XYZ file of C-alpha atoms in Angstrom:
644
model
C 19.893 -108.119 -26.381
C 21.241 -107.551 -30.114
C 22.908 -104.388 -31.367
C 22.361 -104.431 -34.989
C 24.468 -101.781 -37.062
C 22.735 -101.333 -40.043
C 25.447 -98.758 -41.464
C 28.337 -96.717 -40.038
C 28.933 -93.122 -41.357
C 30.724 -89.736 -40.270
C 27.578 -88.389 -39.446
C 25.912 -86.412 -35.996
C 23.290 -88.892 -35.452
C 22.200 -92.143 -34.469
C 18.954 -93.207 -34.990
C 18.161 -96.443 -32.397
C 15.394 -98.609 -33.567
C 14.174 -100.704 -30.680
C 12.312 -103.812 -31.436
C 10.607 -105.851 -29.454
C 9.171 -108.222 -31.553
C 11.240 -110.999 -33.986
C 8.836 -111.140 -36.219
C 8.863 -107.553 -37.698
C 12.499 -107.728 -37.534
C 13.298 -107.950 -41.574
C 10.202 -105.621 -41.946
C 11.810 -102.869 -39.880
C 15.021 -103.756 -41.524
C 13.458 -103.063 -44.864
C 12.432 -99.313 -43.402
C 15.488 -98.519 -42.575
C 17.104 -99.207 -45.349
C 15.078 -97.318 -47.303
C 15.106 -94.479 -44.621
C 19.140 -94.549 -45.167
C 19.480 -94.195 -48.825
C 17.363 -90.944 -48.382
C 19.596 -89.862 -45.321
C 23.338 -90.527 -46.358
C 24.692 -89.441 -43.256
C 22.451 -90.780 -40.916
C 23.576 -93.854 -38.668
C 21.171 -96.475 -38.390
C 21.083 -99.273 -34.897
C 17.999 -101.497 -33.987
C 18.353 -102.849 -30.453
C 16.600 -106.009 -30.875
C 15.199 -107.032 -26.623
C 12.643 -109.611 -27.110
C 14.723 -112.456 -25.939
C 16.863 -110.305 -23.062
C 14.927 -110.795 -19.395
C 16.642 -107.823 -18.054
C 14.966 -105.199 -20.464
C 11.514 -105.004 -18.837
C 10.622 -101.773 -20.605
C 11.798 -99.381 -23.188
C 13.390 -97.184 -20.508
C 15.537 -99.742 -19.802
C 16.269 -100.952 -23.374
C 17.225 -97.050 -24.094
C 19.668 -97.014 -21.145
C 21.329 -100.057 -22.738
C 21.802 -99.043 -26.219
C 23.192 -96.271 -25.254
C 26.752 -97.286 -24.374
C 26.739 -98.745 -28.472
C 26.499 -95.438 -29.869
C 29.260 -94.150 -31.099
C 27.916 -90.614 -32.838
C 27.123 -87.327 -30.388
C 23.585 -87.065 -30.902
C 20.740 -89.821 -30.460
C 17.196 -90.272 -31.497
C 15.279 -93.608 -30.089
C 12.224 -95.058 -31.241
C 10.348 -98.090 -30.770
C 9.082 -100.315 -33.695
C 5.513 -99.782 -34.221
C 6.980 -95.272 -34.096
C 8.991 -96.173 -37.093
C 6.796 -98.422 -38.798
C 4.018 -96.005 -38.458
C 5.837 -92.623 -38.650
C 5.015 -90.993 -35.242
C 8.378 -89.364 -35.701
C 8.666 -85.993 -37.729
C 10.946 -88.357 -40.183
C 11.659 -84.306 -41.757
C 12.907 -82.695 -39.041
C 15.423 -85.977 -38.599
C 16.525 -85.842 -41.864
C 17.432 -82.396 -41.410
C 19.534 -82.743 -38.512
C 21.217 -86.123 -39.796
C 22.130 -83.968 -42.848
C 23.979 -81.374 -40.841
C 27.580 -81.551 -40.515
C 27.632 -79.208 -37.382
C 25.512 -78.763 -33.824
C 25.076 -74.491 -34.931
C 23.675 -75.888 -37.917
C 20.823 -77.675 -36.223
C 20.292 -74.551 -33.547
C 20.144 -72.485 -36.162
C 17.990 -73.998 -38.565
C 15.624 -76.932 -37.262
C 15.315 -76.075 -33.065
C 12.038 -75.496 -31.804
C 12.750 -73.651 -28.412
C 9.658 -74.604 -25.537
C 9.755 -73.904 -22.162
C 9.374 -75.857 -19.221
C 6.000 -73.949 -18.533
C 5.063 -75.017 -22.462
C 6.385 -78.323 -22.051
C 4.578 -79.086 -19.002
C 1.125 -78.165 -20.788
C 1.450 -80.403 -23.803
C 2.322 -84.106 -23.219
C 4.100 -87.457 -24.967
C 1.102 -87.955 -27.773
C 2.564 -84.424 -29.123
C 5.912 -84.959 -28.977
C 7.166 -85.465 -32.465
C 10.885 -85.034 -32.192
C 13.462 -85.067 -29.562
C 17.112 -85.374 -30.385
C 19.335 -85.553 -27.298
C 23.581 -85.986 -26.742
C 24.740 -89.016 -25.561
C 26.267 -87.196 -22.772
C 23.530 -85.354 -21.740
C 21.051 -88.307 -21.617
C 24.379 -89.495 -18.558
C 24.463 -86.281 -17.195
C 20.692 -86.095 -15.882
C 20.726 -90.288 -15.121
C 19.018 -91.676 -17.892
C 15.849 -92.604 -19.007
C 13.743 -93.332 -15.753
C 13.576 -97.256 -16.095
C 10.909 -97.102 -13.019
C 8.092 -95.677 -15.915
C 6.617 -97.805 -18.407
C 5.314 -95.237 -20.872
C 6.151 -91.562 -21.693
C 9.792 -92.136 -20.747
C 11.113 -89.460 -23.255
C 8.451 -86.704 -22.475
C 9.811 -87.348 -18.844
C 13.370 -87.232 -20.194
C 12.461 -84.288 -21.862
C 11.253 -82.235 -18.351
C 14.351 -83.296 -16.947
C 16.510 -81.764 -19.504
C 14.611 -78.736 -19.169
C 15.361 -78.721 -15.325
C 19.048 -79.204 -15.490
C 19.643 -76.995 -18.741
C 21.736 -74.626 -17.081
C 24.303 -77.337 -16.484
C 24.030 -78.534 -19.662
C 25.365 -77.214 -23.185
C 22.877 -75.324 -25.561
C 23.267 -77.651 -28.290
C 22.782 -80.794 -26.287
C 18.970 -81.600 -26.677
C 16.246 -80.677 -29.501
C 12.925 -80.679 -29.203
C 10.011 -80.063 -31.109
C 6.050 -81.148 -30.926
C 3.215 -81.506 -33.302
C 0.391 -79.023 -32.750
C -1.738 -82.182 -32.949
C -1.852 -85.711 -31.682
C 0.439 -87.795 -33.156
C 0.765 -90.609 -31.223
C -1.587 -93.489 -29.623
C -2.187 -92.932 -25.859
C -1.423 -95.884 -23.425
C -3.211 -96.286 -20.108
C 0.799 -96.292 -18.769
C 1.688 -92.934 -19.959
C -0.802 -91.247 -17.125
C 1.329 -92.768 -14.536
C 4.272 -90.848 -16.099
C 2.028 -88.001 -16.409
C 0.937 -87.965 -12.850
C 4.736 -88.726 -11.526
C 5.815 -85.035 -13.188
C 2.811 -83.440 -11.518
C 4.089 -84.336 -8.333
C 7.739 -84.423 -8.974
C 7.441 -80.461 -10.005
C 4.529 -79.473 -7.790
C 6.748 -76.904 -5.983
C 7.830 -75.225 -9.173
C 4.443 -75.440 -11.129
C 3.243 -73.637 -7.385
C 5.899 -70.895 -7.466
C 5.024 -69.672 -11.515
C 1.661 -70.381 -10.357
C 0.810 -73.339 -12.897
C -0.569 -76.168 -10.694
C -3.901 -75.955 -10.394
C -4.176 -75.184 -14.802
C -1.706 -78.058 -14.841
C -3.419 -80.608 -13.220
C -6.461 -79.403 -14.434
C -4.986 -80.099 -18.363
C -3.920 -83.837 -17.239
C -7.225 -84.284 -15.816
C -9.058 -83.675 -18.680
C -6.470 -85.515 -20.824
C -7.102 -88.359 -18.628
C -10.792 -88.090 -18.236
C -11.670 -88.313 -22.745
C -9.357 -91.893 -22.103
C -11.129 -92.900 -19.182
C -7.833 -92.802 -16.850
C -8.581 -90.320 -14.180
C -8.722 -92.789 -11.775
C -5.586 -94.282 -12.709
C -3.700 -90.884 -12.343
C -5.435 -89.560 -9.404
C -4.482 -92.561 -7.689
C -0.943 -92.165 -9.031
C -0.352 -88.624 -8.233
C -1.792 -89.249 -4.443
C 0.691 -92.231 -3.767
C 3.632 -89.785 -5.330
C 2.420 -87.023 -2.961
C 1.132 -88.735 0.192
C 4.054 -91.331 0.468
C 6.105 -88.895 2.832
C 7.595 -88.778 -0.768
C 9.720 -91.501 0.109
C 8.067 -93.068 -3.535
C 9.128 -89.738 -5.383
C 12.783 -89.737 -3.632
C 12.757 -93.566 -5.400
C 11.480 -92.562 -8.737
C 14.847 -89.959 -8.825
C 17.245 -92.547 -7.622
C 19.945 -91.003 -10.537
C 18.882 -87.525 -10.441
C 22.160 -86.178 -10.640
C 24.923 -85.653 -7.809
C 26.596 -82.477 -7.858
C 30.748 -83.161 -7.768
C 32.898 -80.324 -6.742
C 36.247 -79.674 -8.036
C 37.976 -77.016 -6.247
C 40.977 -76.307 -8.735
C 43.001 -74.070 -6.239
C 42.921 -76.751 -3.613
C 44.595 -79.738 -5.384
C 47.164 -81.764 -3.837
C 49.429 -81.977 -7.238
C 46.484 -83.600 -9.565
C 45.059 -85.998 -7.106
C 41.737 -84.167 -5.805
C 41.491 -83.102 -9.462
C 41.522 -86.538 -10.683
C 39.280 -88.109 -7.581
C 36.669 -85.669 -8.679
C 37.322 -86.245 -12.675
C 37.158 -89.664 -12.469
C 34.444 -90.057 -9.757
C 32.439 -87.794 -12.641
C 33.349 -90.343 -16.012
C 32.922 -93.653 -13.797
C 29.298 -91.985 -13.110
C 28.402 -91.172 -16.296
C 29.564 -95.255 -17.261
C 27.232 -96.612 -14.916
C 24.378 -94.091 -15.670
C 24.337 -92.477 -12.362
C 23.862 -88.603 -12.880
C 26.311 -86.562 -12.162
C 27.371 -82.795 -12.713
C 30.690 -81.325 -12.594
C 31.117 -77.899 -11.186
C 34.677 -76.884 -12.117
C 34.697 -72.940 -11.294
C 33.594 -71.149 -7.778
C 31.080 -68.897 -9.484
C 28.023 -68.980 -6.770
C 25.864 -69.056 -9.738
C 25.617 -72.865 -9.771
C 24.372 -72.681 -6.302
C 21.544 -70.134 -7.557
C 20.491 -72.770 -10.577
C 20.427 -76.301 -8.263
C 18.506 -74.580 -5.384
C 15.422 -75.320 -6.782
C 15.932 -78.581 -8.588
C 16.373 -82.209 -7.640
C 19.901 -82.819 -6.525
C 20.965 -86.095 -5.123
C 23.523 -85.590 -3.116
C 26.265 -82.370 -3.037
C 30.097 -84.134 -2.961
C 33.583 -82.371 -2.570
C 36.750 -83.215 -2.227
C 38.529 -81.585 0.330
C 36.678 -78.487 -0.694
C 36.125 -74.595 0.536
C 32.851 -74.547 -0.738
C 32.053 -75.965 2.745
C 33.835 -73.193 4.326
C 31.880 -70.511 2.307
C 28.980 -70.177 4.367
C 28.228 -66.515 4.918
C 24.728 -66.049 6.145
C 24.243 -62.952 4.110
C 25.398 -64.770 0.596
C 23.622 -67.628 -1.254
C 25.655 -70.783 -0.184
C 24.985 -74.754 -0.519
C 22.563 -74.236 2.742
C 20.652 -73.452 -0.204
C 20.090 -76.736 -1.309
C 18.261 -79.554 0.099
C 20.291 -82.496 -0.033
C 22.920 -84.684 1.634
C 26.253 -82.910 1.410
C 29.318 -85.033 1.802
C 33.199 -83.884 2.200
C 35.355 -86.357 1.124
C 39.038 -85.769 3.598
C 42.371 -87.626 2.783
C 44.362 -85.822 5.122
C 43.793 -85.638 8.764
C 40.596 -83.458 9.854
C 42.350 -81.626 11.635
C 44.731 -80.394 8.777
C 41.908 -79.200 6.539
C 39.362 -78.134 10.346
C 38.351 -74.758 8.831
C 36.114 -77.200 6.180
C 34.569 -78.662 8.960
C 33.745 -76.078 11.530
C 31.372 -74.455 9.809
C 27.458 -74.879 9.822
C 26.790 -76.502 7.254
C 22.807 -78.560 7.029
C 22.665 -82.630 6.016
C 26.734 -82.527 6.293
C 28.727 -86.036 6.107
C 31.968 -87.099 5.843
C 33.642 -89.386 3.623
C 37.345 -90.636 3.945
C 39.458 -93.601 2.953
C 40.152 -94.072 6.562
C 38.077 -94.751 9.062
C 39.648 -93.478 12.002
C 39.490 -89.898 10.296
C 35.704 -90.393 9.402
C 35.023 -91.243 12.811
C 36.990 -88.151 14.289
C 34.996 -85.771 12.079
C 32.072 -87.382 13.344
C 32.810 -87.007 16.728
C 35.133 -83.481 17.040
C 32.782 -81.481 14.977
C 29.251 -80.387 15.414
C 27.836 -79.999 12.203
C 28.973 -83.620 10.755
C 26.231 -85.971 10.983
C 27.913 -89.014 10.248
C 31.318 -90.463 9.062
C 31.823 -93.466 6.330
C 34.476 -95.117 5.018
C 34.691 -94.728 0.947
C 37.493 -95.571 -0.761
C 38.993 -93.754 -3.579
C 38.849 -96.191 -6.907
C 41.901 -97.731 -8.667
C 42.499 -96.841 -12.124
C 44.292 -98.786 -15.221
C 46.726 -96.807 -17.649
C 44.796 -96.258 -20.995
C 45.435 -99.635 -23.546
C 47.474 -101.586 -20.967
C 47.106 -105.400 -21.770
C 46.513 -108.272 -19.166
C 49.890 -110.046 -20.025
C 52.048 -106.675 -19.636
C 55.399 -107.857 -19.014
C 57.443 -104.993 -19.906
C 59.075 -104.039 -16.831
C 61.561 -101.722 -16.829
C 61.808 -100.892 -13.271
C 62.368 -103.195 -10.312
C 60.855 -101.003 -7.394
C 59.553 -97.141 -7.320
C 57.473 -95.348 -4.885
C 54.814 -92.724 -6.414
C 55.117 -90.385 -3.066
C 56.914 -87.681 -2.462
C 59.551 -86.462 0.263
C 58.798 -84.314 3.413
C 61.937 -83.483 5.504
C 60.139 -83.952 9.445
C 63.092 -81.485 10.627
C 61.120 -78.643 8.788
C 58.373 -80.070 10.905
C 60.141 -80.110 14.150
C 60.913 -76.235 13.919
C 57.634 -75.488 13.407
C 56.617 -77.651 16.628
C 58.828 -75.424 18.465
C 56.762 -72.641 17.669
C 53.683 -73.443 19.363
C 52.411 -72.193 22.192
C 53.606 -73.420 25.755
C 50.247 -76.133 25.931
C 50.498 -76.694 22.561
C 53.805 -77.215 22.516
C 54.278 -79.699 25.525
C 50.765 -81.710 24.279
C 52.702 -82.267 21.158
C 55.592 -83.209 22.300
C 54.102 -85.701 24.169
C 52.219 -87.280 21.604
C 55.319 -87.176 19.067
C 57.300 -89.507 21.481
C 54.331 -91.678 21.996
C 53.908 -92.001 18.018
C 57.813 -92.081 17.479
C 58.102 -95.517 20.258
C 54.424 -97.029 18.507
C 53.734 -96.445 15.052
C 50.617 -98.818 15.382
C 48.686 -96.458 17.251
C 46.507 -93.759 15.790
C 46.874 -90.021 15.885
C 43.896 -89.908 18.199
C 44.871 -92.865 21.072
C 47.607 -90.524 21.076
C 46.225 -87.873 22.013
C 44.111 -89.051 24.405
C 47.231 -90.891 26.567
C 48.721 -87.657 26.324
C 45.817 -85.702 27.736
C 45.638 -88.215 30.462
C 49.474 -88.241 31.030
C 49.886 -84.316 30.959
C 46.698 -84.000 33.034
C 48.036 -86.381 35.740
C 51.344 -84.900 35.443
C 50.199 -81.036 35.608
C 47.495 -79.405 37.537
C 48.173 -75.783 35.930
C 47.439 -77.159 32.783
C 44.625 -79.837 34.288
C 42.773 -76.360 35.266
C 44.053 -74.584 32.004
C 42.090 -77.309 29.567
C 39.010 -77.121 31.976
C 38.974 -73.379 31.845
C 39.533 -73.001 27.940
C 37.597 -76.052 26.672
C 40.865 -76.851 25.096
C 39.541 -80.038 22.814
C 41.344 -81.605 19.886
C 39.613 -79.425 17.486
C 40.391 -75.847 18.966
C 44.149 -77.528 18.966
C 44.132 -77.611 15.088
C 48.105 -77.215 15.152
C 48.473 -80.641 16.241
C 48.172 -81.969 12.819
C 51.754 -81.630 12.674
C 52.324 -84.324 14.653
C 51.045 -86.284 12.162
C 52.953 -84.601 9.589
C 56.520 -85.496 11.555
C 55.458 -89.140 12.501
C 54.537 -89.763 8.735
C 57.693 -88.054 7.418
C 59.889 -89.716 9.832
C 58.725 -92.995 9.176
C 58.823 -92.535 5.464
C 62.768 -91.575 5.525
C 63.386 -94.797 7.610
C 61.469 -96.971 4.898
C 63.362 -95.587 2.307
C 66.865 -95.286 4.266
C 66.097 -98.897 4.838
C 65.896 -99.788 1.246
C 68.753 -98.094 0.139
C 71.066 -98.745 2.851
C 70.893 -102.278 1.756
C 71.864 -101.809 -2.081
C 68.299 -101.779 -3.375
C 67.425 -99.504 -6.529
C 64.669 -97.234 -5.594
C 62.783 -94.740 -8.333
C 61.008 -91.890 -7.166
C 59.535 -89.062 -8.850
C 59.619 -85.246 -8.317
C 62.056 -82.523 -7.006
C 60.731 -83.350 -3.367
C 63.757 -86.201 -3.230
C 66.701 -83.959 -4.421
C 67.539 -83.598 -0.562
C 70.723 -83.927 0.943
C 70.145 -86.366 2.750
C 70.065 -88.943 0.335
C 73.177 -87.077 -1.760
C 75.159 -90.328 -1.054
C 72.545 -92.946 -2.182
C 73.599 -93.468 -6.149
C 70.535 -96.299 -5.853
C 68.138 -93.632 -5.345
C 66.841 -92.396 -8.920
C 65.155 -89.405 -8.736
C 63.007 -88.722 -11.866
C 60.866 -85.754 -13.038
C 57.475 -84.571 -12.263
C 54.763 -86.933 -13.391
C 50.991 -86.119 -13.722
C 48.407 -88.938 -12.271
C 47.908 -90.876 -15.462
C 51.785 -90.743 -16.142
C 52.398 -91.925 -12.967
C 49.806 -95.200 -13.431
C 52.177 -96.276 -16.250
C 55.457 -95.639 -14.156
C 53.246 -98.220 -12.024
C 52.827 -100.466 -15.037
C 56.771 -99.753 -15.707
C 57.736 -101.724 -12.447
C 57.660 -105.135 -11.344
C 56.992 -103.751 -7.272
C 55.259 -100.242 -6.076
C 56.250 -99.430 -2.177
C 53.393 -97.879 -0.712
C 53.740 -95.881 2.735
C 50.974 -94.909 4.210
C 50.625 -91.005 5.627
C 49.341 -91.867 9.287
C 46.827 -94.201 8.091
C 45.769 -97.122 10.615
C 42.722 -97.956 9.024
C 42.941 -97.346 5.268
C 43.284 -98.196 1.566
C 44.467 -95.281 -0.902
C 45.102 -94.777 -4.634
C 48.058 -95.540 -4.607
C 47.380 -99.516 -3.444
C 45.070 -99.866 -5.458
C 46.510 -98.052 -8.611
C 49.421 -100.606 -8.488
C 47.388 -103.519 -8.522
C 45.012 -102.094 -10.971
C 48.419 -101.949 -13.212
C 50.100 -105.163 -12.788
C 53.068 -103.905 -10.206
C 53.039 -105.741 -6.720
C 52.004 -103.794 -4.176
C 54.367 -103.807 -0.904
C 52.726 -101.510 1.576
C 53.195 -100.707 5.830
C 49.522 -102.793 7.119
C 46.584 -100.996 7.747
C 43.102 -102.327 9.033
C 41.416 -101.571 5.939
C 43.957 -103.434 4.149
C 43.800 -106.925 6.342
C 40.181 -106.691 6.359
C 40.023 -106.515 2.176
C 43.341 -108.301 1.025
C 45.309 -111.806 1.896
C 48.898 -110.929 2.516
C 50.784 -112.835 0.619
C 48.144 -113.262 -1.727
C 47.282 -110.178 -2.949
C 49.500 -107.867 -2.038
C 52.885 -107.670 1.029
C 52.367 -105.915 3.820
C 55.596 -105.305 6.747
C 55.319 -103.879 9.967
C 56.833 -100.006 10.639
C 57.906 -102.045 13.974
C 60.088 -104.443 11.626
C 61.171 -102.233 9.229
C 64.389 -104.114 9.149
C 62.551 -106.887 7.037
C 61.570 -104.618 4.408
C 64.487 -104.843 2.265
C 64.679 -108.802 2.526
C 60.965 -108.881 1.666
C 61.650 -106.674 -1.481
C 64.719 -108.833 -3.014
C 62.841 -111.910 -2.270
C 59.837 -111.047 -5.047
C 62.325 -109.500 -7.204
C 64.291 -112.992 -7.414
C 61.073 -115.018 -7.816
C 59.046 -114.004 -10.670
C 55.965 -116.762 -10.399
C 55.292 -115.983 -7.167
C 55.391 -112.111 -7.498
C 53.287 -112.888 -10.821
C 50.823 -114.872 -8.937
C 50.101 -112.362 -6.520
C 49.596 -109.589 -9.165
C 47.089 -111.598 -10.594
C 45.067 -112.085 -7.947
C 45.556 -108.817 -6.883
C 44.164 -107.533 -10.166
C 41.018 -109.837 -9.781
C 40.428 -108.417 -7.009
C 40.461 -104.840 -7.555
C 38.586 -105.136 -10.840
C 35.440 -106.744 -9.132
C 35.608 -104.292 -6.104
C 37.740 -101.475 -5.873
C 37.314 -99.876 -9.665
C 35.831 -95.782 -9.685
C 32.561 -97.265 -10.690
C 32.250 -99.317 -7.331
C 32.612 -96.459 -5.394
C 29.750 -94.559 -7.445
C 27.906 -97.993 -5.889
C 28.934 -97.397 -2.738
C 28.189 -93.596 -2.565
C 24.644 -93.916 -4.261
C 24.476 -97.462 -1.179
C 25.370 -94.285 1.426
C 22.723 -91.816 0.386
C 20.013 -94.246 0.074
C 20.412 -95.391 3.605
C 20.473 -91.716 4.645
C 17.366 -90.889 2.746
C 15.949 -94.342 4.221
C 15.819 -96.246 1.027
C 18.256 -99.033 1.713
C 15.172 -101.297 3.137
């Protein structure tokens, strides 16, 4: 494909020319020259797709020209539109001529409908003017149609308008044919039909609907054609339809009150910008208004994802809630299930769980009623904004991004359980404290078998109270003390043996590192701060919260930015990286090694070099933000059955 700029200007509007044959190139070229002098501010591309194999229709040739424009607004149109002036080459001048979006609403917008909309079709539509960021936010042109693509566009922005800015699409039609009609474009016109029978039945439309299209199709002789079409959309077990809106948009949830620091926040914001990239849609819901919920009821949502959200917990029979909406629902969990229970407990319909470790995606699976189904998904690594590939200023030798938890606080707080609760937990700490290898819930279950053997009063007490994992929600504290104690031996470890260790955040100033002068405790840093901190250092120490099967952010972050990554092992991480070769791992068994480890890649700067390197390969093929938005969209598929 080639991007031609014909001119560059301050303006609001690109106008893409998309040609598809080299022999009108200069011709076209010729037009829009003339077409600029008369419209000084208007930018003028042709996307030139004759000779690229990829671009099988216009759709598609749309979707790739649209990463090249630079301006907010877009207008596309193919050759033999601009040669012949389908468009209303008026109403674009007098939008590229305005220096503000209010100036277009208030002056050249033609307001329609989706009821209006619906009743006229593509050979009418004279004008439509869209935002770069809408066109993202609803998924694109649908590259699955080969005709009609932006009167199907069009329908779609109508649908999801009340996620979208006022000023983000304009519209207006001819109130006569304007354009040639292609046997292709009843296909398109057929797919709507069935894509909004359920709405057109509700404002009672259908039947004068179809009845409109018919007629269209019957004065071009294509009734058959979209008869055919609409009964394969409809009779499919819609399995076609749920492929024709493989990008309708997934809803992301960012729950701003429940943020651990800025992570969730920035999981969710840049889940939502890696989406829009690819052209996957995607909408952001940022407040807890119910109102959204009221909008996407009735429209075609993809998939419903939170992070560690209480929208999940908000399911009061008697109030609209996300029961609402028909559509996988997935709660993404980075601390243990059992920590955050009260957002999994509750009934809530197609519910999944995601989580960067296994183990924990399995336990919600298995603990709690209403999930259907547990996967592993990653979160993505990200690079600090205009960081080079040969960065070599290091100012740091070693830092570790997390913060400090003082397990005594924990211990107290173990005392205060219940008798059962108490002893169970007890139990399990000692069996964690002697085996940091095993998981939160092996532990458990040896110390259900142990106390059971040991104890018939409690034997007959668990029996009587169904006293499962779950209901025992205070054991997450366990985890808590296990992780925490751990932690301070990693870093005692370092220290102890003359090491210079920066950490960030007022979570360190603890007395019990008062002696350590090697211990540099610096201020608060946001996420994106803390990615060039990463950048800043030749190694990042990563320990794990009680991960055994795992890869987080902050791994990944650290390779993404050119810092080795020395990290306790997980399963996730043998199974995805060579140690030694992309990244260190040491044993919490051998933590003893740790500081040898540490001096041994600060004293040897090809090998620690080598290792970044690779590391960055391979987190840039398959661990970036927009790989998971692959992943997720490789998840729903297979639970709507489209992964054959």
């Amino acid at each position: 494909m080639n991007w031609i700029e014909l001119n560059k200007t301050e303006g609001l509007l690109t106008l893409v020319v998309i040609v598809n044959d080299k022999n009108i190139l200069e011709g076209v070229k010729d037009s829009a020259f003339g077409l600029q002098r008369e419209m000084t501010k208007l930018n003028i591309c042709i996307e030139c797709v004759w000779d690229d194999e990829t671009i099988e229709n216009y759709s598609m040739a749309k979707n790739a020209a649209i990463k090249y424009v630079q301006t907010k607004y877009v207008i596309f149109v193919k050759d033999e539109e601009f040669l012949k002036n389908f468009y209303d080459q008026i109403w674009i001048g007098a939008i590229a001529n305005s220096d503000d979006p209010k100036d277009i609403d208030r002056a050249f917008s033609y307001k329609y409908s989706f009821e209006r909309i619906m009743m006229l079709n593509n050979s009418r539509l004279s004008g439509l003017c869209v935002s770069v960021n809408a066109i993202k936010q609803v998924g694109g042109f649908n590259d699955l149609l080969e005709s009609a693509e932006d009167y199907e566009l069009l329908l779609r922005l109508e649908e999801y308008s009340p996620f979208l800015d006022s000023l983000d699409y304009f519209v207006k039609f001819a109130n006569f044919e304007i354009k040639p009609v292609y046997r292709e474009d009843f296909v398109t016109y057929a797919y709507v039909l069935a894509r909004y029978r359920k709405k057109l039945e509700q404002i009672k439309l259908l039947t004068s609907a179809v009845k409109r299209t018919e007629d269209w199709a019957k004065l071009f002789d294509q009734k058959e054609l979209l008869n055919k079409s609409f009964s394969a959309f409809v009779d499919n077990d819609e399995k076609l339809l749920k492929q024709m809106g493989i990008k309708d948009p997934i809803v992301v949830i960012m729950d701003e009150d429940n943020l651990c620091l800025d992570v969730i926040e920035e999981f969710a914001s840049r889940f939502y910008k890696a989406a829009l990239n690819v052209g996957r849609g995607v909408i952001l819901i940022k407040n807890k208004n119910k109102q959204w919920i009221e909008d996407a009821k009735n429209m075609h949502i993809r998939a419903i994802l939170g992070f560690q959200s209480d929208i999940f917990a908000d399911i009061n029979s008697d109030e609209v809630n996300i029961n609402a909406i028909d559509c996988p629902k997935f709660m993404d969990i980075f601390d243990h299930p059992l920590y955050i229970s009260y957002f999994l407990m509750f009934p809530v319909n197609d519910y999944y769980c995601l989580s960067p470790d296994m183990d924990y995606a399995k336990f919600a699976k298995t603990n709690f009623t209403s999930v259907k189904e547990g996967y592993s998904w990653w979160p993505g690594g990200s690079r600090v904004s205009g960081l080079s590939l040969d960065w070599k200023n290091k100012t740091y030798d070693l830092i570790f991004m997390g913060s400090f938890t003082d397990y005594r606080d924990y211990i107290r707080d173990l005392y205060n359980l219940k008798g059962e609760e108490r002893y169970i937990a007890n139990k399990m700490l000692q069996l964690l404290k002697k085996d940091p290898a095993k998981t939160f819930e092996v532990a458990y279950k040896e110390t259900i078998d142990l106390v059971f053997r040991e104890d018939e009063y409690l034997h007959d007490l668990y029996n009587d109270r169904k006293l499962t994992l779950v209901t025992m929600n205070h054991l997450w504290m366990v985890a808590r003390i296990v992780t925490a104690l751990y932690r301070e031996k990693v870093i005692k470890a370092l220290l102890d043996s003359n090491i210079e260790l920066h950490v960030y955040g007022n979570s360190w100033k603890n007395k019990i590192f008062a002696k350590y002068e090697n211990l540099k405790i610096h201020g608060e840093v946001n996420y994106e701060e803390g990615l060039l901190e990463m950048a800043k250092s030749k190694i990042s120490l990563n320990v794990f919260s009680w991960h055994k099967d795992c890869i987080t952010e902050r791994v990944l972050n650290s390779m993404f930015n050119m810092s080795l990554c020395i990290s306790d092992d997980s399963k996730a991480l043998h199974e995805n990286f060579i140690d030694g070769e992309e990244l260190v791992l040491f044993n919490l068994k051998n933590i003893d090694e740790l500081p040898d480890k540490v001096r041994f890649y600060l004293n040897n700067d090809n090998e620690r070099e080598r290792i970044i390197a690779n590391a960055y390969k391979k987190v840039s093929k398959n661990h970036s933000w927009e790989r998971r938005v692959e992943d997720l969209d490789n998840i729903i598929n297979e639970i709507l059955g489209l992964d054959d």
